[in-house]
XYZ file of C-alpha atoms in Angstrom:
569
model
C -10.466 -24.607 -0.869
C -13.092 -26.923 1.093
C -10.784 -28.824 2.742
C -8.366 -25.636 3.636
C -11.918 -24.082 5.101
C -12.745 -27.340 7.456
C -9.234 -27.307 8.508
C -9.361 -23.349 9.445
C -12.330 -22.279 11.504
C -11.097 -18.369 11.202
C -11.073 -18.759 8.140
C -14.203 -20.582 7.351
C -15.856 -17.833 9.063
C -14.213 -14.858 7.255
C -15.513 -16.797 4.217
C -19.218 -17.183 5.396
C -19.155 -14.037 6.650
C -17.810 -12.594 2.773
C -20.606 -14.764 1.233
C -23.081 -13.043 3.386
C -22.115 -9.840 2.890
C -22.040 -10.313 -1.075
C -25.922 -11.451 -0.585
C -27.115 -8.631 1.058
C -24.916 -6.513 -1.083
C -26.823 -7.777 -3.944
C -30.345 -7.624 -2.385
C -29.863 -3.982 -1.423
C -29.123 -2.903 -4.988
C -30.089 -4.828 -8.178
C -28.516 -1.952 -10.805
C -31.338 0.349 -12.038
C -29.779 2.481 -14.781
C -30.442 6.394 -14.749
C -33.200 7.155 -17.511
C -32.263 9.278 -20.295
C -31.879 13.015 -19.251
C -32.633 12.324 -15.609
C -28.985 12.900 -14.423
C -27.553 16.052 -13.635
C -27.246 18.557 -16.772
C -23.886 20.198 -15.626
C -20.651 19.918 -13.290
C -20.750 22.675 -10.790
C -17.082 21.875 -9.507
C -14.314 19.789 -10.591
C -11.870 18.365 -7.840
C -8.033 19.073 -8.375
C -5.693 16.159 -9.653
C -2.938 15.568 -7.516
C -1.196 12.951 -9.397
C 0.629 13.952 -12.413
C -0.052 12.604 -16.217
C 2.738 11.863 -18.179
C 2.686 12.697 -22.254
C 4.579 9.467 -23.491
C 1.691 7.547 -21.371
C -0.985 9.493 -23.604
C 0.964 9.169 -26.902
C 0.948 5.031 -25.966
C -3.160 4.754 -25.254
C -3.660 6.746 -28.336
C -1.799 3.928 -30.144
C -3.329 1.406 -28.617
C -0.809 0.186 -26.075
C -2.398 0.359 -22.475
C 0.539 -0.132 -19.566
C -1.703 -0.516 -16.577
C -1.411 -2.142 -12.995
C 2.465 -3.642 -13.981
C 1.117 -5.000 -17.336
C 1.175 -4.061 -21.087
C -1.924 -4.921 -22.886
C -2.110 -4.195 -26.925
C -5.419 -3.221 -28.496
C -5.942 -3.752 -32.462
C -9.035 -4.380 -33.298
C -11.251 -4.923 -30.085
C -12.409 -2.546 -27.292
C -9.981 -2.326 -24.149
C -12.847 -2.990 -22.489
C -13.540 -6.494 -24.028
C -10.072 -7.821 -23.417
C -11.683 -10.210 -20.520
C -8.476 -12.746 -20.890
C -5.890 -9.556 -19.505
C -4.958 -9.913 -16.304
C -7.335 -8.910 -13.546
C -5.187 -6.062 -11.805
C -4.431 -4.342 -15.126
C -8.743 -4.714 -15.875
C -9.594 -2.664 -12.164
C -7.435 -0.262 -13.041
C -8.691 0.367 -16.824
C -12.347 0.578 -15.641
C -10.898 2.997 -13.126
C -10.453 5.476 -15.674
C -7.217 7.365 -13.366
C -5.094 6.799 -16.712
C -7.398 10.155 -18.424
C -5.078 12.039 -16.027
C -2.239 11.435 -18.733
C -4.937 12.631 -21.181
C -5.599 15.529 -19.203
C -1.738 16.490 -19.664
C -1.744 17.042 -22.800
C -4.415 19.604 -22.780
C -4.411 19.038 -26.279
C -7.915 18.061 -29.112
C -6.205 15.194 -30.237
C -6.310 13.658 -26.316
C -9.525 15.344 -25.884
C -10.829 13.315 -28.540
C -9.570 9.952 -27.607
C -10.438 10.335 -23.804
C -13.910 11.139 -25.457
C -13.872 8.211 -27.897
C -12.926 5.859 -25.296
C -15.430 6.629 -22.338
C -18.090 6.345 -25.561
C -16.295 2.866 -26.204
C -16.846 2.410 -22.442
C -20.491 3.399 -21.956
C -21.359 1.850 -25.627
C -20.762 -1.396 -24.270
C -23.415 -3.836 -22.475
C -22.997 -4.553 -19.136
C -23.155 -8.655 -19.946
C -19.898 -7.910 -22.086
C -17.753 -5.967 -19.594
C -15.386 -7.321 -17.199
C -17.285 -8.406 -13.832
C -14.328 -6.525 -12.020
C -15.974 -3.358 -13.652
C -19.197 -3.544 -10.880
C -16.683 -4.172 -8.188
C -17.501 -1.171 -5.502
C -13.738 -0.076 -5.060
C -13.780 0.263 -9.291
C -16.880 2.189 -10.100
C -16.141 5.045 -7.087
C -12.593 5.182 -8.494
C -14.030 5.479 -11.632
C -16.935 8.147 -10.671
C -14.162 9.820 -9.020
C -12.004 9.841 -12.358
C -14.845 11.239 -14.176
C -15.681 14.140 -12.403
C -11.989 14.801 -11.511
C -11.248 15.071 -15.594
C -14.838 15.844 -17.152
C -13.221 18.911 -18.489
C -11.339 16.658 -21.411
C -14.037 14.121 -21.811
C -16.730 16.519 -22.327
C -14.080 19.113 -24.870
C -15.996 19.975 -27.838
C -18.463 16.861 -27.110
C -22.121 17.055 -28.594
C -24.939 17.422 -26.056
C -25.917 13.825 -26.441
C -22.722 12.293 -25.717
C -22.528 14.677 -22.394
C -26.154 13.841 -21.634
C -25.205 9.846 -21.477
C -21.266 10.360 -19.738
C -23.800 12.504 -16.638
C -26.514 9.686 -16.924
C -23.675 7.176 -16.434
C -21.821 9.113 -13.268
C -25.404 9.652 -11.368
C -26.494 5.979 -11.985
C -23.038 4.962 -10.532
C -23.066 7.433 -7.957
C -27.034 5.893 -6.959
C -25.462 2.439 -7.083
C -22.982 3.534 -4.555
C -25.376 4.763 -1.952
C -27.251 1.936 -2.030
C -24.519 -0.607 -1.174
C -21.720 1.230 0.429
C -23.306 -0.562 3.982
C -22.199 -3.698 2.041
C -18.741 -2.933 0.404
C -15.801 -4.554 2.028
C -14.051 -2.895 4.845
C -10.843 -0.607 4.713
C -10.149 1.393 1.333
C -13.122 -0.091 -0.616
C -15.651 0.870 1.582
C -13.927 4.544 2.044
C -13.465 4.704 -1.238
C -16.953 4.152 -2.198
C -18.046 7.111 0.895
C -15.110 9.442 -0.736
C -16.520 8.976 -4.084
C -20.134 9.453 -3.275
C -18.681 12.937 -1.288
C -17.414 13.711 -4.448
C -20.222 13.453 -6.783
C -22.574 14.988 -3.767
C -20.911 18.327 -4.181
C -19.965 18.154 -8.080
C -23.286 17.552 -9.414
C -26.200 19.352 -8.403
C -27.763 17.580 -5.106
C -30.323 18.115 -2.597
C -28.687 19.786 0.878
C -29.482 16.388 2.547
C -27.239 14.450 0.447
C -24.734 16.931 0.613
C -24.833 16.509 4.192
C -25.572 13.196 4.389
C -22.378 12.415 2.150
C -20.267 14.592 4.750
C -21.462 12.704 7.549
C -20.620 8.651 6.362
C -17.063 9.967 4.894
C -16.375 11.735 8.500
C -18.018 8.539 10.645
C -15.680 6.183 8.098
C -12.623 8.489 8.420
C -12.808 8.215 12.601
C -13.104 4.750 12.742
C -10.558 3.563 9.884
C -7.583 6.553 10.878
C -5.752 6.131 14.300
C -5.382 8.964 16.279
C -1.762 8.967 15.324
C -2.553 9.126 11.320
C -1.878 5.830 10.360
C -4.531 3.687 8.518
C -5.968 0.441 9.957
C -4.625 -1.518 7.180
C -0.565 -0.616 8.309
C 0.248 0.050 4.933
C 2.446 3.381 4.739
C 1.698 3.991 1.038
C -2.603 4.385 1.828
C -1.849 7.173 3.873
C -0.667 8.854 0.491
C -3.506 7.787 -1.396
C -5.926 8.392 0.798
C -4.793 12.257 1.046
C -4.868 12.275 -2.088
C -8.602 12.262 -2.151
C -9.198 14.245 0.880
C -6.911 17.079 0.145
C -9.175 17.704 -3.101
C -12.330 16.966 -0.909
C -11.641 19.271 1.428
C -11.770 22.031 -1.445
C -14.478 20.688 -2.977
C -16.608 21.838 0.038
C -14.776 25.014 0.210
C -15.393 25.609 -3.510
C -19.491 24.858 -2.668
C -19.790 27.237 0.437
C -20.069 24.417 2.784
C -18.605 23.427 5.961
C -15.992 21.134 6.115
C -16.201 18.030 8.463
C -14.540 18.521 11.641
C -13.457 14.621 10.825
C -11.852 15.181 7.530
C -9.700 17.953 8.728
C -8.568 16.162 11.940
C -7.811 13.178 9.499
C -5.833 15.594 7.219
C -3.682 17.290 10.052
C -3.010 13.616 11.212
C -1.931 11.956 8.364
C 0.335 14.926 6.574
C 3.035 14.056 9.910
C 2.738 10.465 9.598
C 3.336 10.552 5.999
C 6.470 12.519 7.180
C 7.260 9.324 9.662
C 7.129 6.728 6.810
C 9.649 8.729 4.650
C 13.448 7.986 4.453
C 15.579 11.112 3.434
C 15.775 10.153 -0.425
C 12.129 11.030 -0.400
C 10.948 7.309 -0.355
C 8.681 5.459 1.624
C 9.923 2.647 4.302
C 8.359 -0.772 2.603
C 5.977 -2.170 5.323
C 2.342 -4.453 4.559
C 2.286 -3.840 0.851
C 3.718 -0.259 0.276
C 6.023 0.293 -2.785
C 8.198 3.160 -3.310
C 5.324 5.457 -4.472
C 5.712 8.778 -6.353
C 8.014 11.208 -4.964
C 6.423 13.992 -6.605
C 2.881 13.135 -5.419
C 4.054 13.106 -2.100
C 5.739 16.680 -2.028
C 2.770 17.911 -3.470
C 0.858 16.230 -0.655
C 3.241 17.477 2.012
C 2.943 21.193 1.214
C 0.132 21.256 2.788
C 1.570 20.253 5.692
C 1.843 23.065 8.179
C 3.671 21.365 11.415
C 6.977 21.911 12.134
C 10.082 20.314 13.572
C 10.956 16.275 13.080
C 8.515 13.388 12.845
C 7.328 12.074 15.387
C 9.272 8.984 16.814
C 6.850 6.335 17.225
C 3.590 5.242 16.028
C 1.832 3.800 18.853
C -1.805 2.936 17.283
C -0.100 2.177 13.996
C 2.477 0.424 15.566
C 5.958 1.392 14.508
C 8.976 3.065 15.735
C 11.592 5.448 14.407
C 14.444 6.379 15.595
C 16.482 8.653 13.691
C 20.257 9.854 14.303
C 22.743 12.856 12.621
C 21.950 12.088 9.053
C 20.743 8.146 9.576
C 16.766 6.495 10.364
C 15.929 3.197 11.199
C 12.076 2.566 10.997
C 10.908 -0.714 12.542
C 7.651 -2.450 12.695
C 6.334 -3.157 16.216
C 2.645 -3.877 15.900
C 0.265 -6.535 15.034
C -1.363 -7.328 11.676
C -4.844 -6.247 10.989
C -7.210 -8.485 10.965
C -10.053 -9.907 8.373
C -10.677 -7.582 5.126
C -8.419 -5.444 6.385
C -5.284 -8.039 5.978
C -5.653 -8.679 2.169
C -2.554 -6.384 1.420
C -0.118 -6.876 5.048
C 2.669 -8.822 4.959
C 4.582 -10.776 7.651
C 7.026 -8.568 8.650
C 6.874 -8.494 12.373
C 9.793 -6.602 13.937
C 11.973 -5.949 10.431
C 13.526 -2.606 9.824
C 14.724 -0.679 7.097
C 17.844 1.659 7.888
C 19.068 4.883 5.703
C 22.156 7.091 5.970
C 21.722 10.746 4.143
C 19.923 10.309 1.272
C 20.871 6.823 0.654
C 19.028 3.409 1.499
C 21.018 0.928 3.184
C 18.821 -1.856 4.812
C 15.184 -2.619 3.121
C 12.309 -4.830 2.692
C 11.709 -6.019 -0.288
C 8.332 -3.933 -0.625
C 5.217 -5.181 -2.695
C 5.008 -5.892 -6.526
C 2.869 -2.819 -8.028
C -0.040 -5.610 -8.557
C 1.831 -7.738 -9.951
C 1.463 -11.953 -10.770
C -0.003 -13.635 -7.340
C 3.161 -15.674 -7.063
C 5.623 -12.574 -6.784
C 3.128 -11.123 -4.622
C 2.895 -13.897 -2.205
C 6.645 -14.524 -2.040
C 6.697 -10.184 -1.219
C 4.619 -10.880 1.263
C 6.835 -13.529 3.638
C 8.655 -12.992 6.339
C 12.132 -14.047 4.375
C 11.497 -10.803 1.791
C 11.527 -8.585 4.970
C 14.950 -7.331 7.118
C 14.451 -10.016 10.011
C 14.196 -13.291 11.878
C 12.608 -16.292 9.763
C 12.528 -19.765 11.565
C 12.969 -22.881 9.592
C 11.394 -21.084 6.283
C 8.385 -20.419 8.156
C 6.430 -16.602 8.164
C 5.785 -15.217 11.736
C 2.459 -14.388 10.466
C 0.219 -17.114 7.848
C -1.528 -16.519 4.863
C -4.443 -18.963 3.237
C -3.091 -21.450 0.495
C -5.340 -21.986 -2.045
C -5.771 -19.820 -4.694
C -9.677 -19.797 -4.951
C -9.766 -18.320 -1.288
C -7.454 -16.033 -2.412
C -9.305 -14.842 -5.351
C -12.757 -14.742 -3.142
C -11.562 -12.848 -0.038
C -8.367 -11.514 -1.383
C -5.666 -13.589 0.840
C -6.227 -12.074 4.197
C -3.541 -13.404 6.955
C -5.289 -15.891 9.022
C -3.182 -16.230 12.081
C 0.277 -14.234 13.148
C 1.323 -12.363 16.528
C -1.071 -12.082 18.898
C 1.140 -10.158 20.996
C 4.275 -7.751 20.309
C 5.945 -5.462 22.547
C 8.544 -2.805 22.570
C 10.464 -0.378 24.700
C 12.621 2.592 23.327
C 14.926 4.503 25.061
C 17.128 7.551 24.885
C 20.609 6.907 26.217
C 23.872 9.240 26.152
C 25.414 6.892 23.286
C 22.004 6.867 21.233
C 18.505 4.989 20.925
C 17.881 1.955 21.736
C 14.907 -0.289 20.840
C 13.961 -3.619 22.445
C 10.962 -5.734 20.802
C 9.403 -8.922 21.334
C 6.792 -10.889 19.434
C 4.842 -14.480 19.401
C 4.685 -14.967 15.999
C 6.588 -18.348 16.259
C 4.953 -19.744 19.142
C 2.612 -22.080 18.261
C 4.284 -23.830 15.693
C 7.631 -23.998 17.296
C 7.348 -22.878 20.776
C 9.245 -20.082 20.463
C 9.669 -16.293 20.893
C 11.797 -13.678 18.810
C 13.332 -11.017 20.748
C 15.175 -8.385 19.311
C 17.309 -5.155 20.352
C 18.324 -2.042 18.282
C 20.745 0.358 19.004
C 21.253 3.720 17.295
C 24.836 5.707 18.335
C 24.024 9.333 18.643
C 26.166 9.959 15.890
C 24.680 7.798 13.405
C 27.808 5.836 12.529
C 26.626 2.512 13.930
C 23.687 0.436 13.721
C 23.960 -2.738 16.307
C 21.481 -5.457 17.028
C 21.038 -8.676 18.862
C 18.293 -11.336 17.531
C 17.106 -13.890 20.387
C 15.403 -16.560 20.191
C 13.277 -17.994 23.675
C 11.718 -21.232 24.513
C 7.674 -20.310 25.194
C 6.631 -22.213 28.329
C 3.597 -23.232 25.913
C 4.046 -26.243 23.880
C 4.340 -26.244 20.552
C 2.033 -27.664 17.185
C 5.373 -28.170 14.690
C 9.060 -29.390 15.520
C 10.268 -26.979 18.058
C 13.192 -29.326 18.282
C 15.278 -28.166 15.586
C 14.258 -25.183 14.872
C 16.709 -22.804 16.102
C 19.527 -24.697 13.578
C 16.974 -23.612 11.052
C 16.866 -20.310 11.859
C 18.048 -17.241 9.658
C 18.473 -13.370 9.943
C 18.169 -11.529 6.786
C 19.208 -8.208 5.729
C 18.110 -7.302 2.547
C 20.276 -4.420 0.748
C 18.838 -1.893 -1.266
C 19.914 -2.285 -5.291
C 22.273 0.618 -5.286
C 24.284 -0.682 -2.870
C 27.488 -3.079 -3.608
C 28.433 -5.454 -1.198
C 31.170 -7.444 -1.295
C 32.807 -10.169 1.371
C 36.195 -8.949 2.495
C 37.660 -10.962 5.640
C 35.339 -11.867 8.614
C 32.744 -8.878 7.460
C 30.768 -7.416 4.411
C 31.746 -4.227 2.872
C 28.842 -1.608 1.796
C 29.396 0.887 -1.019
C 26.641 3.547 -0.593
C 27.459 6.688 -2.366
C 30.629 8.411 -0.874
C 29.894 6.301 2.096
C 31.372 3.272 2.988
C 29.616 0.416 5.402
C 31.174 -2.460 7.300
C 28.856 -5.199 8.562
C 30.069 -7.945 11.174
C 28.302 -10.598 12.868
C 28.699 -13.153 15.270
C 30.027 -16.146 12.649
C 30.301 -15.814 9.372
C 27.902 -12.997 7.376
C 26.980 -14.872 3.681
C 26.025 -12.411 0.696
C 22.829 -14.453 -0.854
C 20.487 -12.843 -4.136
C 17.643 -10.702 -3.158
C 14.759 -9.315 -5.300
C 13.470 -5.797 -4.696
C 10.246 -5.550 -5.532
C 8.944 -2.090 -4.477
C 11.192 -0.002 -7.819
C 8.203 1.845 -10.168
C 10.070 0.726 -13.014
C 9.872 -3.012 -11.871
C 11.772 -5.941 -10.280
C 15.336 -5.114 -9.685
C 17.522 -7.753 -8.704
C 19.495 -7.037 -5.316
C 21.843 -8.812 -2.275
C 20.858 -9.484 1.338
C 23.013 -10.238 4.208
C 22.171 -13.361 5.899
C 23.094 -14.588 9.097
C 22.316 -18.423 10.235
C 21.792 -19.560 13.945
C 24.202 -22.727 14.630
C 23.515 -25.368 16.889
C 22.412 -24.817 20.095
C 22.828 -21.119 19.401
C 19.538 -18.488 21.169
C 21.429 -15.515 20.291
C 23.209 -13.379 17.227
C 25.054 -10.136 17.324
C 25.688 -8.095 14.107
C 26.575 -4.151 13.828
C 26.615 -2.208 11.023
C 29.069 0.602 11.413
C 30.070 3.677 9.159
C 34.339 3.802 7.999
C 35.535 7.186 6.459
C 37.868 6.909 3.496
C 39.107 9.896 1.094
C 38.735 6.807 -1.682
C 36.226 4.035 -0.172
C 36.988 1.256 -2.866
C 40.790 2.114 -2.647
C 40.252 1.104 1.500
């Protein structure tokens, strides 16, 4: 880690600037536990639950078997809360408490006692002997938010005691909160922690100041970490859905307590519900771009009733920085923007100028998506430019991530260096869309600049593209020299589509609809891994095209063929 740190001054200083931020965090708020029967005595307002529970899920944590975060975890005789040696992602989301939602489902006194029994467990247990990823900020306001949002189980048919110690517990959180959310890590952590406090302002009885106060840091957070187009400043597609998942329920919340709504939360609402409408492909799933998985389908309808604008999505993203372009039946959504930078990089991916393409309610062309917190290693590989529909020079990302694992376990593996500049041009011809992009990405190591053209017919039967490759007038750090020979275009395929090589071109089964890729050379079928399915890992093919000698340019098209009986064609 030293060493990588000398070699990296960026780096070096997000790290000194993380280790300064920790100290003050810590300084600002040394935990002071709520005395007995000093909290609130009552919830005046619950916030609605916009994600589902599912029955089988309770039935499991009543028997002891915890599937959390991608991970199974069996409890015998310990606390959940004890298991230390589980793997960290499946710990955050365990002290999160959102699993009491599948409690909540059942509506039942059997899951009202065992959401009961285990937030006693929880509360029972001294701080030395939980998990240190239970005090991370992003944790506890996911947590207070969890137990206001489903207090109604937790507190069924519980003595006055037990209620006394579970509102103790949710207004010494909720203090801890206040005092460090100036010190909690930019992007979702640090709204999280000003969405949570919002919550427990207007669920528990509070002064008017902190009511207000609450309203205010949520709104002044909101403006500055949601473009004006609705995107978030992270580029990940699937925060938009989580993040109105929160305010949607917020924004009632103050309804529900006579008091104005922010002007900021509403404009962040109306902004988001059409670009949540951008990111989705026509099977109801989200386009895989800087660490977004599939998400839930049904969360997101429920999210997008509430949407009250009308006609198509918009066609490009300009803060955000992504384009759409979208055909008959067919989409293609591209990413044309830069990475965030810092804190706010932890979950992007280098996927500079890659597209995914659909036709009707099947995906064709994909990323590969993110691992649902999975093991660092898949997570890493997810994260490369080769696990993403486009260029990749000599096995190299466009964009570059930190190497050792103790920097990425102390800032979270921000990128540390990618694109500082990418451009693109749409336009709207008689025969369709076209799309022209450009980024740097490859420059300083190897001198060189990716350029690459989409084109959309009007009828969505074709999808055509040229991939370019340009000396920089720069000089390069690495071995610009052979490069190029190095040089590969991948395509992943989603996993329900067969492909199979069938004289100069690859044939795509798709549902009723039949594909035919061609490419300048020969078009190899390679194994893929799709990361982004809820149900796990599925493995998959991808197209890939190689650059030969001497060779700046490929040409591939991807066109629709008609056939009463496609496999009989």
């Amino acid at each position: 880690m030293a060493a990588e740190l000398v070699d990296d001054p960026r780096l070096a200083g997000l790290a000194l600037r993380e280790a300064w931020r920790r100290v003050r965090r810590v300084a600002r708020a040394p935990w002071l536990s709520i005395l007995p029967g000093m909290g609130p005595d009552r919830i005046l307002a619950v916030p609605r639950e916009f994600r589902h529970g599912d029955m089988a899920t309770a039935e499991t944590i009543y028997a002891g078997d915890f599937h959390l975060a991608g991970h199974r975890v069996e409890i015998t005789d310990t606390s959940p809360f004890e298991r230390r040696d589980a793997p960290l992602a499946w710990q955050a989301e365990l002290y999160g408490f959102s699993w009491l939602r599948h409690l909540s489902e059942m509506q039942d006194a059997l899951a009202a006692e065992n959401a009961r029994a285990l937030v006693d467990d929880f509360m029972g247990l001294p701080r030395r002997r939980r998990s240190p990823v239970s005090s991370a900020p992003e944790v506890m306001a996911r947590r207070v938010i969890s137990f206001l949002t489903h207090c109604p189980i937790v507190m069924a048919q519980g003595k006055d005691e037990f209620r006394g110690r579970f509102l103790d517990l949710i207004a010494a959180e909720a203090r801890y909160l206040r005092r460090i959310a100036p010190e909690v890590t930019d992007g979702m952590p640090r709204l999280m922690v000003r969405i949570a406090l919002a919550y427990a302002a207007l669920c528990v009885p509070a002064h008017a100041h902190q009511m207000k106060t609450a309203a205010q840091n949520v709104s002044d957070e909101l403006d500055r970490q949601i473009f004006p187009d609705g995107g978030h400043v992270s580029r990940n597609p699937e925060t938009i859905v989580e993040i109105l998942s929160l305010l949607l329920p917020l924004r009632q919340l103050f309804s529900q307590r006579q008091q104005p709504v922010p002007r900021s939360l509403l404009a962040a609402i109306d902004r988001m519900l059409p670009a949540l409408r951008f990111f989705r492909h026509a099977d109801g799933a989200l386009a895989l771009f800087n660490g977004a998985t599939s998400g839930s389908q049904a969360l997101m309808l429920a999210l997008l009733r509430f949407d009250e604008t009308l006609g198509e999505p918009v066609s490009h993203m300009r803060q955000t920085g992504y384009h759409r372009l979208a055909q008959a039946n067919c989409t293609l959504i591209a990413d044309t923007g830069i990475a965030p930078e810092g804190a706010l990089s932890v979950d992007a991916h280098a996927g500079t100028l890659a597209f995914e393409f659909s036709s009707g309610a099947r995906r064709l062309i994909v990323n590969c998506g993110a691992p649902p917190k999975a093991e660092a290693v898949w997570r890493r590989l997810a994260r490369s430019t080769a696990a993403h529909s486009t260029l990749t020079v000599a096995d190299h990302s466009s964009s570059r991530f930190a190497r050792s694992r103790l920097i990425d376990r102390f800032l979270g593996s921000p990128l540390v260096s990618g694109p500082t500049k990418v451009v693109a041009e749409r336009q709207e011809k008689a025969d369709g869309l076209h799309l022209s992009m450009a980024h740097d990405g490859y420059r300083a190591n190897f001198g060189l600049v990716h350029e690459r053209d989409l084109f959309l017919s009007r009828d969505g039967r074709l999808v055509e593209g040229w991939d370019r490759l340009f000396r920089s007038n720069r000089p390069a750090r690495g071995r610009a020299g052979n490069a190029v020979a190095e040089t590969h275009v991948r395509f992943h395929l989603h996993p329900d589509v067969e492909a199979e090589i069938a004289g100069s071109g690859i044939r795509l089964f798709a549902g009723g609809e039949v594909w035919w890729f061609f490419a300048d050379g020969a078009p190899a079928l390679e194994e893929s891994i799709f990361f982004a399915d809820p149900r796990g890992a599925r493995r998959t093919r991808q197209i890939v095209l190689t650059f030969g000698d001497n060779q700046s340019e490929l040409h591939w098209r991807c066109l629709l063929y008609t056939s009463p009986s496609p496999r009989d064609s």
